[in-house]
mmCIF file of C-alpha atoms and ligand atoms in Angstrom:
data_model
loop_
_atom_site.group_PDB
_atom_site.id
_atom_site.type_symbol
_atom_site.label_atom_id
_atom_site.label_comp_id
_atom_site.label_asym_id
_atom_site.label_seq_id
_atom_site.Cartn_x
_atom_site.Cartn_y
_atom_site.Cartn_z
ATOM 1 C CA UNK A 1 -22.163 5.452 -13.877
ATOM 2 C CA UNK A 2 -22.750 8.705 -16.173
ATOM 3 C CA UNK A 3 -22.173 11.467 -13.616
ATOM 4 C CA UNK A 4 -18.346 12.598 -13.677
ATOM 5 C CA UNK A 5 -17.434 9.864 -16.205
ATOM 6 C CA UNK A 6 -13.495 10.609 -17.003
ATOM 7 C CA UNK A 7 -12.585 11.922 -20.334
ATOM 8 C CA UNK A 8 -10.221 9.071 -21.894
ATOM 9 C CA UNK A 9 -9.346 8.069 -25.333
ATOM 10 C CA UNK A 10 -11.172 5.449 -26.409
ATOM 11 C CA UNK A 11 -9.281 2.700 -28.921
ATOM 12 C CA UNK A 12 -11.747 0.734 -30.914
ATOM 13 C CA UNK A 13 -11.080 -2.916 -31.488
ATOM 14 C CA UNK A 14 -7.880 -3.238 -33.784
ATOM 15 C CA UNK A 15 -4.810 -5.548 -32.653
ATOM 16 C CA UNK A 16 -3.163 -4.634 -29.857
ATOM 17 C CA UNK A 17 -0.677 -2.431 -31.372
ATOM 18 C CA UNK A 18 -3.127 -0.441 -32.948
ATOM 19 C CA UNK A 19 -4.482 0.370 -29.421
ATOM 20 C CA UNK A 20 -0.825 1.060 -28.143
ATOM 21 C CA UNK A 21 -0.083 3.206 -31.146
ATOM 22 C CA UNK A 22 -3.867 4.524 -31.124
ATOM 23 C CA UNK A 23 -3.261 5.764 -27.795
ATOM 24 C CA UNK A 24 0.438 7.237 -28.541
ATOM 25 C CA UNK A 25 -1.269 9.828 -30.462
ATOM 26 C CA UNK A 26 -4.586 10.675 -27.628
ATOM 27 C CA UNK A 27 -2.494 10.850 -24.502
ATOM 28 C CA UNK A 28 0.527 12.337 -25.731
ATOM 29 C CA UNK A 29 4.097 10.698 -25.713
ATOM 30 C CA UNK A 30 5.434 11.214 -22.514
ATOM 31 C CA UNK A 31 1.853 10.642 -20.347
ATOM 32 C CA UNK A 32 1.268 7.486 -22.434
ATOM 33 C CA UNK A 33 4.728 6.399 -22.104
ATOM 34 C CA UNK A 34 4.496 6.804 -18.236
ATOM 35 C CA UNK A 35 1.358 5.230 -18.828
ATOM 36 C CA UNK A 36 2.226 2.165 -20.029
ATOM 37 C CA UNK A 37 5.775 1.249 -18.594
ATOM 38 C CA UNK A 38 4.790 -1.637 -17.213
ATOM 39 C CA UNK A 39 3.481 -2.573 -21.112
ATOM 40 C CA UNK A 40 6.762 -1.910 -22.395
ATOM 41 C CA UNK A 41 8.756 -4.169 -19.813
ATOM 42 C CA UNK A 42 5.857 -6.687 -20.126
ATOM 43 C CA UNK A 43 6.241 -7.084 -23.663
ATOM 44 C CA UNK A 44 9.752 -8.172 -24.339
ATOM 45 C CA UNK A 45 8.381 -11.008 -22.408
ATOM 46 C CA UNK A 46 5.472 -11.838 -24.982
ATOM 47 C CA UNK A 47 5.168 -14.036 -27.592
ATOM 48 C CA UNK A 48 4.348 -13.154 -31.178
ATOM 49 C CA UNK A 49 1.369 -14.833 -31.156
ATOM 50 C CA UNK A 50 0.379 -13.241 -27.975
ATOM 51 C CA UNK A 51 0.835 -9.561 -29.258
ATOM 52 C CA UNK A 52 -1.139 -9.989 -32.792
ATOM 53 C CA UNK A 53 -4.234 -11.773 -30.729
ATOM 54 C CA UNK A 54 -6.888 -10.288 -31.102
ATOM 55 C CA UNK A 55 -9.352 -9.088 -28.575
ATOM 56 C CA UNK A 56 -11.501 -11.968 -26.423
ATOM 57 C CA UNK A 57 -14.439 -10.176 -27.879
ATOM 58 C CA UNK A 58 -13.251 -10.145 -31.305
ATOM 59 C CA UNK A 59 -12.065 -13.945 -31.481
ATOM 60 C CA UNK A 60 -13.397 -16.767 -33.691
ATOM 61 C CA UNK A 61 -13.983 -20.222 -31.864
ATOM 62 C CA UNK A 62 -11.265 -21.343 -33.824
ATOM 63 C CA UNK A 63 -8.915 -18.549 -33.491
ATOM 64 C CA UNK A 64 -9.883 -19.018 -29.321
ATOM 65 C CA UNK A 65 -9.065 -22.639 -29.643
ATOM 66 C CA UNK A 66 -5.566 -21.518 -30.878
ATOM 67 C CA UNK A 67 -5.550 -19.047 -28.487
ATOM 68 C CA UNK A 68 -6.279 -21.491 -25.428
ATOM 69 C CA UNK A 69 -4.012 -24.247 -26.495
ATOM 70 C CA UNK A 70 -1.079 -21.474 -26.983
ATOM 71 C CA UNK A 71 -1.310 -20.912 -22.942
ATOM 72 C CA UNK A 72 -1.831 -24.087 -21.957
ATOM 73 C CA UNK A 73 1.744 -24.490 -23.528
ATOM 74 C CA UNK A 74 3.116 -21.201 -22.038
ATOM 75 C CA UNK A 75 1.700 -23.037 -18.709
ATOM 76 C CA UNK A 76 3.721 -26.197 -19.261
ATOM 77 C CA UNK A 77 6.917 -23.999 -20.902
ATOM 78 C CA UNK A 78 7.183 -21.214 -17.754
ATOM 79 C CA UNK A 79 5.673 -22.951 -14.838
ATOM 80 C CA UNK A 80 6.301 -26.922 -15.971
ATOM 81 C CA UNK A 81 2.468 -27.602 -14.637
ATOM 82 C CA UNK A 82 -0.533 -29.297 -17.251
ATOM 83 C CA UNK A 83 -3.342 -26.971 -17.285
ATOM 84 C CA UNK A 84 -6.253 -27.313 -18.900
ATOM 85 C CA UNK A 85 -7.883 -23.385 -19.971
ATOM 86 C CA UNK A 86 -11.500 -23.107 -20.633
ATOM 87 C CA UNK A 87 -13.519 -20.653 -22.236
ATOM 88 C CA UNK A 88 -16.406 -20.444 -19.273
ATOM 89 C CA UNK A 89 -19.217 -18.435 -20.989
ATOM 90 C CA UNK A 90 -22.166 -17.258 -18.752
ATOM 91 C CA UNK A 91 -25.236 -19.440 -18.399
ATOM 92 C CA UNK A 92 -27.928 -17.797 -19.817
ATOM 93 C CA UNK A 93 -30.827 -16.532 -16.929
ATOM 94 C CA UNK A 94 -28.411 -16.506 -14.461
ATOM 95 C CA UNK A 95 -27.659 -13.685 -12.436
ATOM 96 C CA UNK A 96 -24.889 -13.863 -10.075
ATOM 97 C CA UNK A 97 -24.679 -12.002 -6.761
ATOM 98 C CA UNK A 98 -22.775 -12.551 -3.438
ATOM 99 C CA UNK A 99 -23.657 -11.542 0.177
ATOM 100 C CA UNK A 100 -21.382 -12.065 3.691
ATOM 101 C CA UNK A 101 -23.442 -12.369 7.374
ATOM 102 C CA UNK A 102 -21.166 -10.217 8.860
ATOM 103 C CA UNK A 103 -22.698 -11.079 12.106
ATOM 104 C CA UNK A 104 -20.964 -14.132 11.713
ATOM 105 C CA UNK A 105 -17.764 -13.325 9.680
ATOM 106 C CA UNK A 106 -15.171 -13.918 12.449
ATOM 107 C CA UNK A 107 -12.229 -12.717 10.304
ATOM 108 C CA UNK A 108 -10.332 -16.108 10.369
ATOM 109 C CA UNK A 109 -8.906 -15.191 6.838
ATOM 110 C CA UNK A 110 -9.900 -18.475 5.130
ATOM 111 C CA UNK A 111 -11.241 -16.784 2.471
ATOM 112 C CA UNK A 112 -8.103 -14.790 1.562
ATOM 113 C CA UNK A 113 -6.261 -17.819 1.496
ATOM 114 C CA UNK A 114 -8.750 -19.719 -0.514
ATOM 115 C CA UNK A 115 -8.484 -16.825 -3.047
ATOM 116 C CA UNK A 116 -4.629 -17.030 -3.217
ATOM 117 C CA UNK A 117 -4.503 -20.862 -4.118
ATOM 118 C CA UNK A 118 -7.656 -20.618 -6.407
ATOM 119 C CA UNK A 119 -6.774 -18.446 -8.361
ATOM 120 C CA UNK A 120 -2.719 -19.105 -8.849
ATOM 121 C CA UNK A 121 -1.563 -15.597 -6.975
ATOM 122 C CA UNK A 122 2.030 -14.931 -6.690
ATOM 123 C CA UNK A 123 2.832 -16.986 -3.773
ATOM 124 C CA UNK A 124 6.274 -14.192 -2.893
ATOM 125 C CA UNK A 125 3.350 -11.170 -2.671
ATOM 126 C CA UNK A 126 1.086 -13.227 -0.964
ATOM 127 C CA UNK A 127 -2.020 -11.856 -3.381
ATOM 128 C CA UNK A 128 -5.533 -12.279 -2.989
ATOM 129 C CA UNK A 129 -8.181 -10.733 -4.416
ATOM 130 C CA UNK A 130 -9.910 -10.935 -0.774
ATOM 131 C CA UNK A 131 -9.158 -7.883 1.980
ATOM 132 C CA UNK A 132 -10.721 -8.648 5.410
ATOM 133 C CA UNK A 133 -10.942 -5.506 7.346
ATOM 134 C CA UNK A 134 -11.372 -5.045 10.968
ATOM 135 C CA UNK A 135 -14.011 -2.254 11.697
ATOM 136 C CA UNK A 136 -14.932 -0.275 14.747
ATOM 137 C CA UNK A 137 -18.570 -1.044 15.558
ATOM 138 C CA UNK A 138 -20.767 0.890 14.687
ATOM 139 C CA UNK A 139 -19.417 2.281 11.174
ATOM 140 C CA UNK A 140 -19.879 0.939 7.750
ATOM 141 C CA UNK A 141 -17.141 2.821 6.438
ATOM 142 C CA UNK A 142 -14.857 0.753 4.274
ATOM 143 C CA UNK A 143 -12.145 3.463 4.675
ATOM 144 C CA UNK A 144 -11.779 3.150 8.588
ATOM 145 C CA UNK A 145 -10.728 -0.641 8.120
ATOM 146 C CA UNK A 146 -7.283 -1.973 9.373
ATOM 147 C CA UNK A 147 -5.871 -5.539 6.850
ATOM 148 C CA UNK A 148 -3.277 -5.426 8.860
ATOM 149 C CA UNK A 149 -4.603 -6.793 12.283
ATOM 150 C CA UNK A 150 -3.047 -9.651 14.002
ATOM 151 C CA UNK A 151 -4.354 -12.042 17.444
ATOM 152 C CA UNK A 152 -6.923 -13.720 18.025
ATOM 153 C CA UNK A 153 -10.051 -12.933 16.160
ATOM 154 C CA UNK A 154 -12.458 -11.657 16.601
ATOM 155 C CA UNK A 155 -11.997 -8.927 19.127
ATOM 156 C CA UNK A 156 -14.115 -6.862 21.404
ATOM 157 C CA UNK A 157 -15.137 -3.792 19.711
ATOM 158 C CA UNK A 158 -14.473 -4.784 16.274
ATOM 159 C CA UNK A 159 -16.027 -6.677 13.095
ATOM 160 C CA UNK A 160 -14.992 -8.152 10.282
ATOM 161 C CA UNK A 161 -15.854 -6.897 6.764
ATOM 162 C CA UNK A 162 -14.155 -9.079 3.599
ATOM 163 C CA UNK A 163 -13.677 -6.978 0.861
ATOM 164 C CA UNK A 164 -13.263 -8.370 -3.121
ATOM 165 C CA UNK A 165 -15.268 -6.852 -5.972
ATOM 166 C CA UNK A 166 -18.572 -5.836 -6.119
ATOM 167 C CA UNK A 167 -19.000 -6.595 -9.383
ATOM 168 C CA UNK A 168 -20.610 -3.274 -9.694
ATOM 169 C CA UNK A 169 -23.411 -3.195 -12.222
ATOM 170 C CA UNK A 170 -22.169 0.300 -13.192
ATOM 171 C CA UNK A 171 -18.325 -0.334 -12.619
ATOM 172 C CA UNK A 172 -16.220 2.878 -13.130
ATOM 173 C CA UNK A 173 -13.329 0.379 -13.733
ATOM 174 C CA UNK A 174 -15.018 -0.071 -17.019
ATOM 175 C CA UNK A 175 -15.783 3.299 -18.013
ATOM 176 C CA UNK A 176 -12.218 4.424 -18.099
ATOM 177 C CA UNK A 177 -10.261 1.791 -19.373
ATOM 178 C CA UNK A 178 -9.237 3.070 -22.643
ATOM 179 C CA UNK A 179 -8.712 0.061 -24.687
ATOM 180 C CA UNK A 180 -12.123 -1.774 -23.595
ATOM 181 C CA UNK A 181 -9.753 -4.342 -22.092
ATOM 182 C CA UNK A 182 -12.284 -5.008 -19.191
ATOM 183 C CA UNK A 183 -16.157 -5.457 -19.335
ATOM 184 C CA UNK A 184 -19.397 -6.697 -17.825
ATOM 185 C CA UNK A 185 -20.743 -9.704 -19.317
ATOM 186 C CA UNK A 186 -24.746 -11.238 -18.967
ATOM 187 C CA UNK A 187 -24.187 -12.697 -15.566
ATOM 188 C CA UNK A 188 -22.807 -9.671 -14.202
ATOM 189 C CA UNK A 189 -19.292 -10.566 -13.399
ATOM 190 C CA UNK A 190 -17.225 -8.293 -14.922
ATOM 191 C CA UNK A 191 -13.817 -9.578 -16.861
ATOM 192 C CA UNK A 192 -10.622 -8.551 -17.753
ATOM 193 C CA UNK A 193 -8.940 -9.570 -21.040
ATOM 194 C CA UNK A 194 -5.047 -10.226 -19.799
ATOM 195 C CA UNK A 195 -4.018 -10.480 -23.128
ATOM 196 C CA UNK A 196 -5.518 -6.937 -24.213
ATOM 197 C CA UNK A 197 -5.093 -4.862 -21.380
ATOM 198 C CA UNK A 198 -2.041 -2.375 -21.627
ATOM 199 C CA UNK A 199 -1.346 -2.036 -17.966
ATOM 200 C CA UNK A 200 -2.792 1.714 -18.118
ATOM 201 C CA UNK A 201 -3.621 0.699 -14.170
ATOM 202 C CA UNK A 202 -6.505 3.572 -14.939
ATOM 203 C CA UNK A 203 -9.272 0.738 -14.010
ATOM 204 C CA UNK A 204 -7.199 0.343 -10.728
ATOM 205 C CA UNK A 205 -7.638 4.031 -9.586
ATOM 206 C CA UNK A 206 -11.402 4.339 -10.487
ATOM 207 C CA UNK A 207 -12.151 1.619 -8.442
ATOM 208 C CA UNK A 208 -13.672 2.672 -5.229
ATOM 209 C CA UNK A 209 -13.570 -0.290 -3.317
ATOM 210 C CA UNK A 210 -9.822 -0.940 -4.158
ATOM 211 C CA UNK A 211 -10.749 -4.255 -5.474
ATOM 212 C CA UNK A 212 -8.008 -4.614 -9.027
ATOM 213 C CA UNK A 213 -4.323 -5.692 -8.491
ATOM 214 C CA UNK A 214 -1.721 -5.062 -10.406
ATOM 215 C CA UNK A 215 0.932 -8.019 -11.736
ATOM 216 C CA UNK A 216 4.326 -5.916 -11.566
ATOM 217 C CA UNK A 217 6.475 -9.035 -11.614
ATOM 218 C CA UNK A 218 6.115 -12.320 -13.037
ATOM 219 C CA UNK A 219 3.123 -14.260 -10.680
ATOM 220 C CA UNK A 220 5.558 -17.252 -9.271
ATOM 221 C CA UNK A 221 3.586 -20.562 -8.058
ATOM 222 C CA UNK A 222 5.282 -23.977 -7.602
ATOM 223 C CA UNK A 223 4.297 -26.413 -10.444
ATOM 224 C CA UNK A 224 2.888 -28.749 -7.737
ATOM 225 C CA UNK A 225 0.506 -26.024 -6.443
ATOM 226 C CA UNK A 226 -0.366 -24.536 -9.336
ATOM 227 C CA UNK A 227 -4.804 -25.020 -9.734
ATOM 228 C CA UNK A 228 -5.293 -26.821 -13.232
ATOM 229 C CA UNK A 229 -8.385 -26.513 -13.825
ATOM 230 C CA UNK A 230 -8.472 -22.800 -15.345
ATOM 231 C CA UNK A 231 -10.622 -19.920 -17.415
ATOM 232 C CA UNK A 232 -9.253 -17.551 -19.914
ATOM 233 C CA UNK A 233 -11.013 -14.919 -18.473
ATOM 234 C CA UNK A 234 -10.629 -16.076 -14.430
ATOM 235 C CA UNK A 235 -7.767 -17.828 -12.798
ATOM 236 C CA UNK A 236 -5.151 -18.720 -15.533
ATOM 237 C CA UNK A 237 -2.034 -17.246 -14.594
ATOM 238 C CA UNK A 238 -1.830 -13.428 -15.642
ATOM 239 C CA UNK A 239 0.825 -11.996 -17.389
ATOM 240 C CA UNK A 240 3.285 -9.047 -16.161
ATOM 241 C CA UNK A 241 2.317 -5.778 -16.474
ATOM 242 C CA UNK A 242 -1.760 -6.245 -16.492
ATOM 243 C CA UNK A 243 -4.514 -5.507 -13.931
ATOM 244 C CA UNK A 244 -6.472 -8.880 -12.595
ATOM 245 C CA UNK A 245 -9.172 -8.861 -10.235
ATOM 246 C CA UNK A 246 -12.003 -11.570 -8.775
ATOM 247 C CA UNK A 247 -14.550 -13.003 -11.206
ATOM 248 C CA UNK A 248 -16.952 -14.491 -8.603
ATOM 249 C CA UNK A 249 -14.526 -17.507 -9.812
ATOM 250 C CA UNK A 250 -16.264 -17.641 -12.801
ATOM 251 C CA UNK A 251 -14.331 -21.059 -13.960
ATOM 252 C CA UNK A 252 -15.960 -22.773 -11.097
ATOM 253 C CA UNK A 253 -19.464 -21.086 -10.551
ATOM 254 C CA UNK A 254 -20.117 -21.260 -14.429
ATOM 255 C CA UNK A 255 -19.477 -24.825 -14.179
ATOM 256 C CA UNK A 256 -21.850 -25.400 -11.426
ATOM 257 C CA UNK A 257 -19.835 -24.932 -8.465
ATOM 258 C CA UNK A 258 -19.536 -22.296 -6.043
ATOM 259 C CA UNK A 259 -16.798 -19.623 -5.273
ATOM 260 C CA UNK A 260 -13.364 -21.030 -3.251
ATOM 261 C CA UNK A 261 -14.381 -18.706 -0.696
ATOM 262 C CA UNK A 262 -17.119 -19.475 0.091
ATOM 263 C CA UNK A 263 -16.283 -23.437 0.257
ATOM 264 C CA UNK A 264 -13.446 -22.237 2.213
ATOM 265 C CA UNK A 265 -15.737 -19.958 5.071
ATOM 266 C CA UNK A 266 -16.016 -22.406 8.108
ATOM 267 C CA UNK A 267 -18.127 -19.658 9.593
ATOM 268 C CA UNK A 268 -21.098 -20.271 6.933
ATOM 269 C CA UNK A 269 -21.120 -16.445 6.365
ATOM 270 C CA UNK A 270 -20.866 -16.374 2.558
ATOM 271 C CA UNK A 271 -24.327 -16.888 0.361
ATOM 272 C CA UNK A 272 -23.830 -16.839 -3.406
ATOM 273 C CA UNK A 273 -26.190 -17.660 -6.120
ATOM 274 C CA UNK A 274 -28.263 -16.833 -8.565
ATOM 275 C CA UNK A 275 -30.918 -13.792 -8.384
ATOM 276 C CA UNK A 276 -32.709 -14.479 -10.890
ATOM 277 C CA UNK A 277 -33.878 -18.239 -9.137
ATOM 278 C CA UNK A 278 -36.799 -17.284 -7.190
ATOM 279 C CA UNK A 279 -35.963 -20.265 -4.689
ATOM 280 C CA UNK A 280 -32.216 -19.394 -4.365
ATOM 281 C CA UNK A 281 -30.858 -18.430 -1.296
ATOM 282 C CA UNK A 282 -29.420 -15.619 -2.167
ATOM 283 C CA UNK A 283 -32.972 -14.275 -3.456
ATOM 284 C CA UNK A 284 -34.304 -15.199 0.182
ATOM 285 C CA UNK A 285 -31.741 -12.808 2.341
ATOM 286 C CA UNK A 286 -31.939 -10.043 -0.476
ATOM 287 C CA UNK A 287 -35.843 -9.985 0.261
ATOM 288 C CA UNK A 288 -35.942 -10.875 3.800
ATOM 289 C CA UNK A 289 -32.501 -9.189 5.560
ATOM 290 C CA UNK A 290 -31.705 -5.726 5.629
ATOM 291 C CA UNK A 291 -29.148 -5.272 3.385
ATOM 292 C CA UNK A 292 -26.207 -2.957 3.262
ATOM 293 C CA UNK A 293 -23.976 -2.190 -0.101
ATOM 294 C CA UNK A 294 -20.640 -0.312 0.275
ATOM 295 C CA UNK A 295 -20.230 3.272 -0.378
ATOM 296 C CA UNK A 296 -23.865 3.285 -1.797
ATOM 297 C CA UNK A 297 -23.348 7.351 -2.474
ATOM 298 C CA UNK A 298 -21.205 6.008 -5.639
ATOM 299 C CA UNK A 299 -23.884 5.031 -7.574
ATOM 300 C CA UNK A 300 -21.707 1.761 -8.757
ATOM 301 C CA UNK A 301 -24.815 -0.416 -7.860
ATOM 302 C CA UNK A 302 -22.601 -3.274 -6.200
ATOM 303 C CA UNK A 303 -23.796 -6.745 -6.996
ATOM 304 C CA UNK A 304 -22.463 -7.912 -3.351
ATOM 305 C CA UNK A 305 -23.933 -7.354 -0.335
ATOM 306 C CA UNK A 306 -24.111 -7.458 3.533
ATOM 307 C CA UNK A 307 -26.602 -8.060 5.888
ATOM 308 C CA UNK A 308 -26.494 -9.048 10.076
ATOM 309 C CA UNK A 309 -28.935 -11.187 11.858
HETATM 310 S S1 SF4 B 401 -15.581 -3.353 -7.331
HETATM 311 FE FE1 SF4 B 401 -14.056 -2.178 -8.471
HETATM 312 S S2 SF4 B 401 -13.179 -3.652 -9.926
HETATM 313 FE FE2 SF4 B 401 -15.092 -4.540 -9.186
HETATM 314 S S3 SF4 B 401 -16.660 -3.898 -10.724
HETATM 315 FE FE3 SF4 B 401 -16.702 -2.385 -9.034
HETATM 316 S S4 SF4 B 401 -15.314 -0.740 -9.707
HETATM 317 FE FE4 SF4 B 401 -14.858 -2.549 -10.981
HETATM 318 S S1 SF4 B 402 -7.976 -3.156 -17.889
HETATM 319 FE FE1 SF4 B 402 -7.232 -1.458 -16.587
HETATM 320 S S2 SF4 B 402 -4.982 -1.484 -16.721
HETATM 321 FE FE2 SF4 B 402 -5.801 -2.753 -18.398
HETATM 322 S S3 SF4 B 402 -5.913 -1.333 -20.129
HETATM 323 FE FE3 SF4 B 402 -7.933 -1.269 -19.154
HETATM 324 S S4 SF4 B 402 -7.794 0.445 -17.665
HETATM 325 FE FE4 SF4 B 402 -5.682 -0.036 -18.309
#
């Protein structure tokens, strides 16, 4: 998105300190130290190795073997659970984009809880990258939602609209983050590097569709219900002090498989695939439903979308 794009210091790609230090001197000492609190709390809990990585981007394979093995022994040290990290790169021609039926989203919830276990949330916050609103009828308004609804769903008078990122193919998260921490990659899902972002919690405010979370205490999970199977750049356990946010679960749907959420829907509302396969599913309702994206005025060009029968 180019129109209104914030004015934030950019850090180019040096270690991490550099881009703390780089953005000392842009922001000013007392907005960048407000800025980054959560950094400096975050990093008396890091490792040496952790805080001279380099960026994801920036990374030889060997370097990212290091990298991987390093928290898959953080995994077994802090949570006493045997992970396994991959490095889940996109498949090349694929294009991946999600819509919900909402005709016959019944706002059970599955999905949020799917989310939660998938993706090793903090089981004391109860986190999921999921929201399911309940909307008046008859308004597509994201804004006059209620999360906090309770009873027996659904109700007269109201649908259900789940909520997780869009996966915006011009996401303002991106624009503003000032140490390139978080990007789009080929198959549109767009990724966070935990061990390079600062915490700045900028990303988190540009987001229109309140889709980022921030980690302000250590993410607890019970070694016996911890997920193994895990992504650098998706569901491995995120540090304190960083922003984290759905990847279409990119450590399962790169592999093959399709999102937790989706599996999890015993509605059938959820279609995910690949746009770019002319037989897909997804392709069918995108070019036979009327679709609807979320606060289209934006210009953030959602790669989800929602349709009714
Ligand atoms: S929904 Fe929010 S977090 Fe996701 S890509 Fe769009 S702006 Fe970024
Ligand atoms: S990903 Fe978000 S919180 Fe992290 S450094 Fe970038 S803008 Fe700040």
């Amino acid at each position: 998105m180019t129109a209104n794009k914030p004015s934030l210091p950019i850090v180019e790609n040096f270690s991490r300190r550099a881009a703390v230090k780089g953005g000392f001197a842009t922001l000013g000492a007392a907005s960048f130290v407000a800025a980054i609190s959560p950094l400096r709390h975050a990093a008396q809990n890091s490792s040496a190795g952790e805080f001279m990585q380099n960026h994801y981007t920036e990374l030889t394979p060997e370097q990212k073997s290091d990298v991987l093995a390093r928290l898959e022994s953080e995994a077994k040290e802090n949570y006493g659970a045997d992970v396994t990290i991959g490095d889940d790169r996109p498949i090349p021609g694929t294009k991946f984009v999600y819509a919900i039926n909402l005709s016959v989203c019944n706002g059970n919830g599955k999905c949020v809880e799917a989310c939660h276990k998938e993706n090793n949330h903090d089981r004391a916050t109860n986190q999921s990258y999921i929201r399911v609103l309940e909307m008046p009828v008859g308004t597509m308004d994201m804004e006059q939602g209620s999360t906090t609804y309770t009873g027996i769903v659904p109700k007269d008078g109201k649908f259900y609209l789940p909520v997780q990122c869009q996966q915006c193919d011009e996401p303002p998260c991106v624009d503003v983050c000032p140490v390139k921490a978080t990007w789009k990659e080929e198959d549109g899902i767009v990724v966070v590097d935990y061990n390079w972002c600062i915490g700045c919690r900028y990303c988190e405010a540009a987001c229109p569709y309140h889709a980022r979370r921030f980690n302000w205490k250590k993410p607890e999970v019970p070694a016996e219900e911890i997920n193994p199977d895990q992504s650098y750049l998706s569901n491995r356990i995120r540090p304190v002090g960083v922003v984290e946010k759905c990847t279409y679960c990119l450590h399962r749907t790169r592999r093959g498989k399709l999102p937790a959420c989706l599996e999890a829907c015993p509605t059938g509302a959820r279609v995910f695939g690949n746009i770019l396969d002319k037989d897909s599913n997804i392709r069918w309702i995108l070019e036979n439903k009327r679709v609807y994206i979320l606060k289209e005025e934006l210009g953030t060009k959602p790669a989800f979308f929602y349709y009714f029968d």
